[in-house]
XYZ file of C-alpha atoms in Angstrom:
237
model
C 37.461 18.351 -4.989
C 35.343 19.869 -7.734
C 33.435 17.761 -10.234
C 33.571 18.530 -13.945
C 30.865 17.365 -16.343
C 31.213 16.693 -20.069
C 28.432 15.984 -22.572
C 29.224 13.745 -25.559
C 26.622 13.947 -28.316
C 28.479 11.702 -30.749
C 29.661 8.165 -30.189
C 32.913 8.716 -32.036
C 33.795 11.829 -30.070
C 35.874 9.835 -27.593
C 37.214 6.351 -26.927
C 36.229 6.679 -23.257
C 35.033 3.333 -21.872
C 32.188 4.931 -19.932
C 30.884 6.632 -23.063
C 31.080 3.452 -25.131
C 29.340 1.341 -22.482
C 26.455 3.793 -22.145
C 26.005 4.345 -25.861
C 23.312 1.676 -25.850
C 22.215 1.796 -29.501
C 21.224 4.143 -32.304
C 18.618 5.724 -30.023
C 21.273 7.101 -27.662
C 21.260 10.909 -27.824
C 24.209 11.673 -25.602
C 26.376 10.431 -22.749
C 27.125 12.745 -19.832
C 30.328 12.002 -17.907
C 31.372 13.369 -14.495
C 35.039 13.554 -13.520
C 36.736 14.235 -10.217
C 40.494 14.838 -10.182
C 40.559 13.533 -13.748
C 38.925 10.188 -12.917
C 35.453 9.243 -14.149
C 33.089 8.987 -11.173
C 29.717 8.724 -12.924
C 27.800 8.908 -16.171
C 24.331 9.075 -17.676
C 23.438 7.730 -21.108
C 20.389 9.547 -22.513
C 18.251 7.220 -24.641
C 15.260 8.166 -26.827
C 12.723 5.307 -26.619
C 10.628 6.834 -29.407
C 7.431 7.050 -27.348
C 4.827 9.524 -28.558
C 4.254 10.823 -25.043
C 7.098 13.306 -24.310
C 6.878 12.332 -20.631
C 7.698 8.703 -21.437
C 10.116 9.202 -24.289
C 13.522 9.577 -22.598
C 15.340 7.395 -20.085
C 18.747 7.724 -18.465
C 21.182 4.833 -18.033
C 22.856 5.909 -14.801
C 26.123 4.580 -13.419
C 28.705 5.587 -10.845
C 28.844 7.575 -7.620
C 25.593 8.773 -6.078
C 27.244 12.053 -5.133
C 27.345 13.220 -8.766
C 23.692 12.500 -9.637
C 22.668 16.163 -9.488
C 25.343 17.613 -11.819
C 24.939 14.698 -14.235
C 21.161 15.074 -14.486
C 21.387 18.859 -14.661
C 23.669 18.503 -17.699
C 21.449 15.825 -19.269
C 18.295 17.963 -19.030
C 19.091 20.270 -22.004
C 19.710 17.223 -24.217
C 16.226 15.918 -23.436
C 14.544 19.311 -23.817
C 16.202 20.006 -27.167
C 15.036 16.614 -28.452
C 11.407 17.321 -27.505
C 11.144 15.533 -24.159
C 9.444 16.846 -21.042
C 10.652 14.270 -18.504
C 13.827 12.285 -17.885
C 13.300 8.910 -16.192
C 15.918 6.597 -14.675
C 16.209 3.729 -12.189
C 17.986 3.852 -8.840
C 18.784 0.543 -7.183
C 19.476 -0.006 -3.501
C 17.981 1.193 -0.259
C 17.083 4.766 0.565
C 19.242 7.411 -1.097
C 21.606 9.324 1.209
C 19.944 12.464 2.572
C 22.293 14.828 0.707
C 21.670 13.058 -2.595
C 17.898 12.988 -2.061
C 17.944 16.714 -1.236
C 19.950 17.500 -4.389
C 17.548 15.526 -6.559
C 14.584 17.221 -4.931
C 16.072 20.607 -5.819
C 16.131 19.449 -9.458
C 12.479 18.391 -9.257
C 13.218 14.660 -9.307
C 10.777 12.393 -7.466
C 10.642 8.677 -6.747
C 7.997 6.702 -8.607
C 7.011 3.053 -8.760
C 9.094 0.091 -7.676
C 10.599 -1.654 -10.703
C 11.722 -4.809 -8.921
C 12.764 -6.115 -5.500
C 15.625 -8.461 -4.675
C 15.004 -11.838 -3.039
C 17.726 -14.051 -1.565
C 18.405 -17.476 -0.137
C 21.331 -18.734 1.909
C 22.777 -22.020 0.699
C 23.350 -23.534 4.138
C 20.292 -25.792 3.985
C 19.348 -28.429 1.430
C 17.247 -27.126 -1.416
C 13.844 -28.851 -1.798
C 13.645 -31.382 -4.601
C 12.606 -29.954 -7.970
C 9.189 -31.219 -9.131
C 10.336 -31.538 -12.758
C 13.184 -33.127 -14.672
C 16.466 -31.365 -15.441
C 15.825 -28.374 -17.711
C 17.456 -27.943 -21.070
C 20.558 -25.793 -21.317
C 20.581 -22.904 -23.752
C 23.319 -20.551 -24.945
C 24.106 -17.918 -22.352
C 23.780 -14.205 -22.758
C 26.966 -12.181 -22.553
C 28.447 -12.210 -19.057
C 26.308 -15.109 -17.774
C 28.228 -18.347 -17.052
C 25.227 -20.495 -17.917
C 21.515 -20.606 -18.679
C 18.918 -23.206 -17.702
C 15.448 -23.464 -19.190
C 12.148 -25.260 -18.655
C 9.727 -24.825 -21.528
C 9.518 -21.140 -22.383
C 11.051 -19.965 -19.084
C 14.744 -19.567 -18.365
C 17.321 -18.241 -15.913
C 20.671 -16.713 -16.763
C 23.040 -17.286 -13.858
C 26.033 -15.085 -13.048
C 28.437 -15.795 -10.199
C 30.092 -12.877 -8.392
C 32.395 -14.115 -5.632
C 30.259 -15.875 -3.018
C 27.028 -14.617 -4.617
C 25.055 -16.024 -7.542
C 22.483 -13.882 -9.355
C 19.561 -15.429 -11.246
C 18.052 -13.280 -14.005
C 14.684 -14.862 -14.762
C 12.499 -14.432 -17.838
C 9.578 -16.245 -19.434
C 7.323 -15.878 -22.463
C 4.114 -17.137 -20.829
C 2.717 -16.807 -17.307
C 3.336 -20.465 -16.497
C 2.883 -22.012 -13.054
C 4.705 -21.536 -9.784
C 5.552 -25.259 -9.796
C 7.303 -24.979 -13.152
C 9.222 -21.902 -12.065
C 10.196 -23.610 -8.813
C 11.640 -26.457 -10.876
C 13.596 -24.010 -12.991
C 15.041 -22.087 -10.042
C 15.755 -25.291 -8.129
C 17.792 -26.686 -10.999
C 19.675 -23.412 -11.423
C 20.577 -23.314 -7.727
C 21.610 -26.963 -7.689
C 23.940 -26.373 -10.611
C 25.432 -23.356 -8.845
C 26.020 -25.493 -5.745
C 27.632 -28.258 -7.812
C 29.909 -26.082 -9.924
C 30.686 -23.115 -7.645
C 31.498 -24.365 -4.160
C 32.254 -20.863 -2.872
C 28.765 -19.507 -3.455
C 26.900 -18.894 -0.197
C 23.979 -16.739 -1.342
C 21.649 -16.880 -4.330
C 19.739 -13.745 -5.276
C 17.140 -12.879 -7.866
C 14.888 -9.915 -8.583
C 11.098 -9.931 -8.885
C 8.879 -7.438 -10.670
C 5.891 -6.001 -8.785
C 2.800 -8.206 -8.772
C 4.639 -11.233 -10.214
C 2.863 -13.526 -7.760
C 3.704 -16.681 -9.722
C 7.450 -16.131 -9.399
C 7.114 -15.038 -5.770
C 5.225 -18.232 -4.900
C 7.931 -20.312 -6.575
C 10.665 -18.546 -4.621
C 8.860 -18.886 -1.289
C 8.521 -22.634 -1.863
C 12.322 -22.836 -2.231
C 13.155 -20.810 0.868
C 13.816 -17.422 -0.748
C 12.768 -14.274 1.109
C 12.350 -10.639 -0.019
C 14.977 -8.094 1.028
C 14.886 -4.329 1.489
C 17.013 -3.879 -1.620
C 14.960 -2.691 -4.566
C 14.964 -0.631 -7.749
C 12.769 2.468 -8.050
C 12.044 4.589 -11.092
C 12.738 8.298 -10.650
C 11.451 10.989 -12.957
C 12.515 14.589 -13.369
C 10.123 17.017 -15.033
C 11.892 19.527 -17.268
C 10.784 23.148 -17.581
C 10.079 24.343 -21.099
């Protein structure tokens, strides 16, 4: 089947869910949508970060089938060029891209850059080590997260997806691995107590975040091959 691509440069141009979800904020320039047999199979939201460097100014919020990356990015390129950008950057998550997809991106001049984060995981079959600190305070959750736990200026938003729980960690100061271990330990214990069907807990770690890595190792987490990598596509003038 052939893939058709549409470029929406105005938010009010359509009530399409994919367009609305990728229209991140007032900095969104356009949303490119790919359709196959009438069904949406992928999209790219083009966002202007406002950076002075034209190579760092534009990012793409990519979603959907890997097979439509090339036509989506090809259609997004003119939007970036017309707005004064020289490069479009986006993040791909997962393992290695399928050979056909990688070849198509290479034809467009897209190359893989630095690792953005790597996923770590822990099975919940064994008993979690005791947390070295008292129960953290609970804070309001962000949208889509069932709960949040916090210790000091560090917190985890926890989202449960079937038998998998995902911890999204953040902190305002570097902190210590012991404090972060306490935070993660409490989050996992609450998952175990309130979601009996969860068998795996996963979280993602930014490169060189040795403090968080040390905390995870102490609790039995291990790195996986699943990661997110930033791609960038240079645009001809």
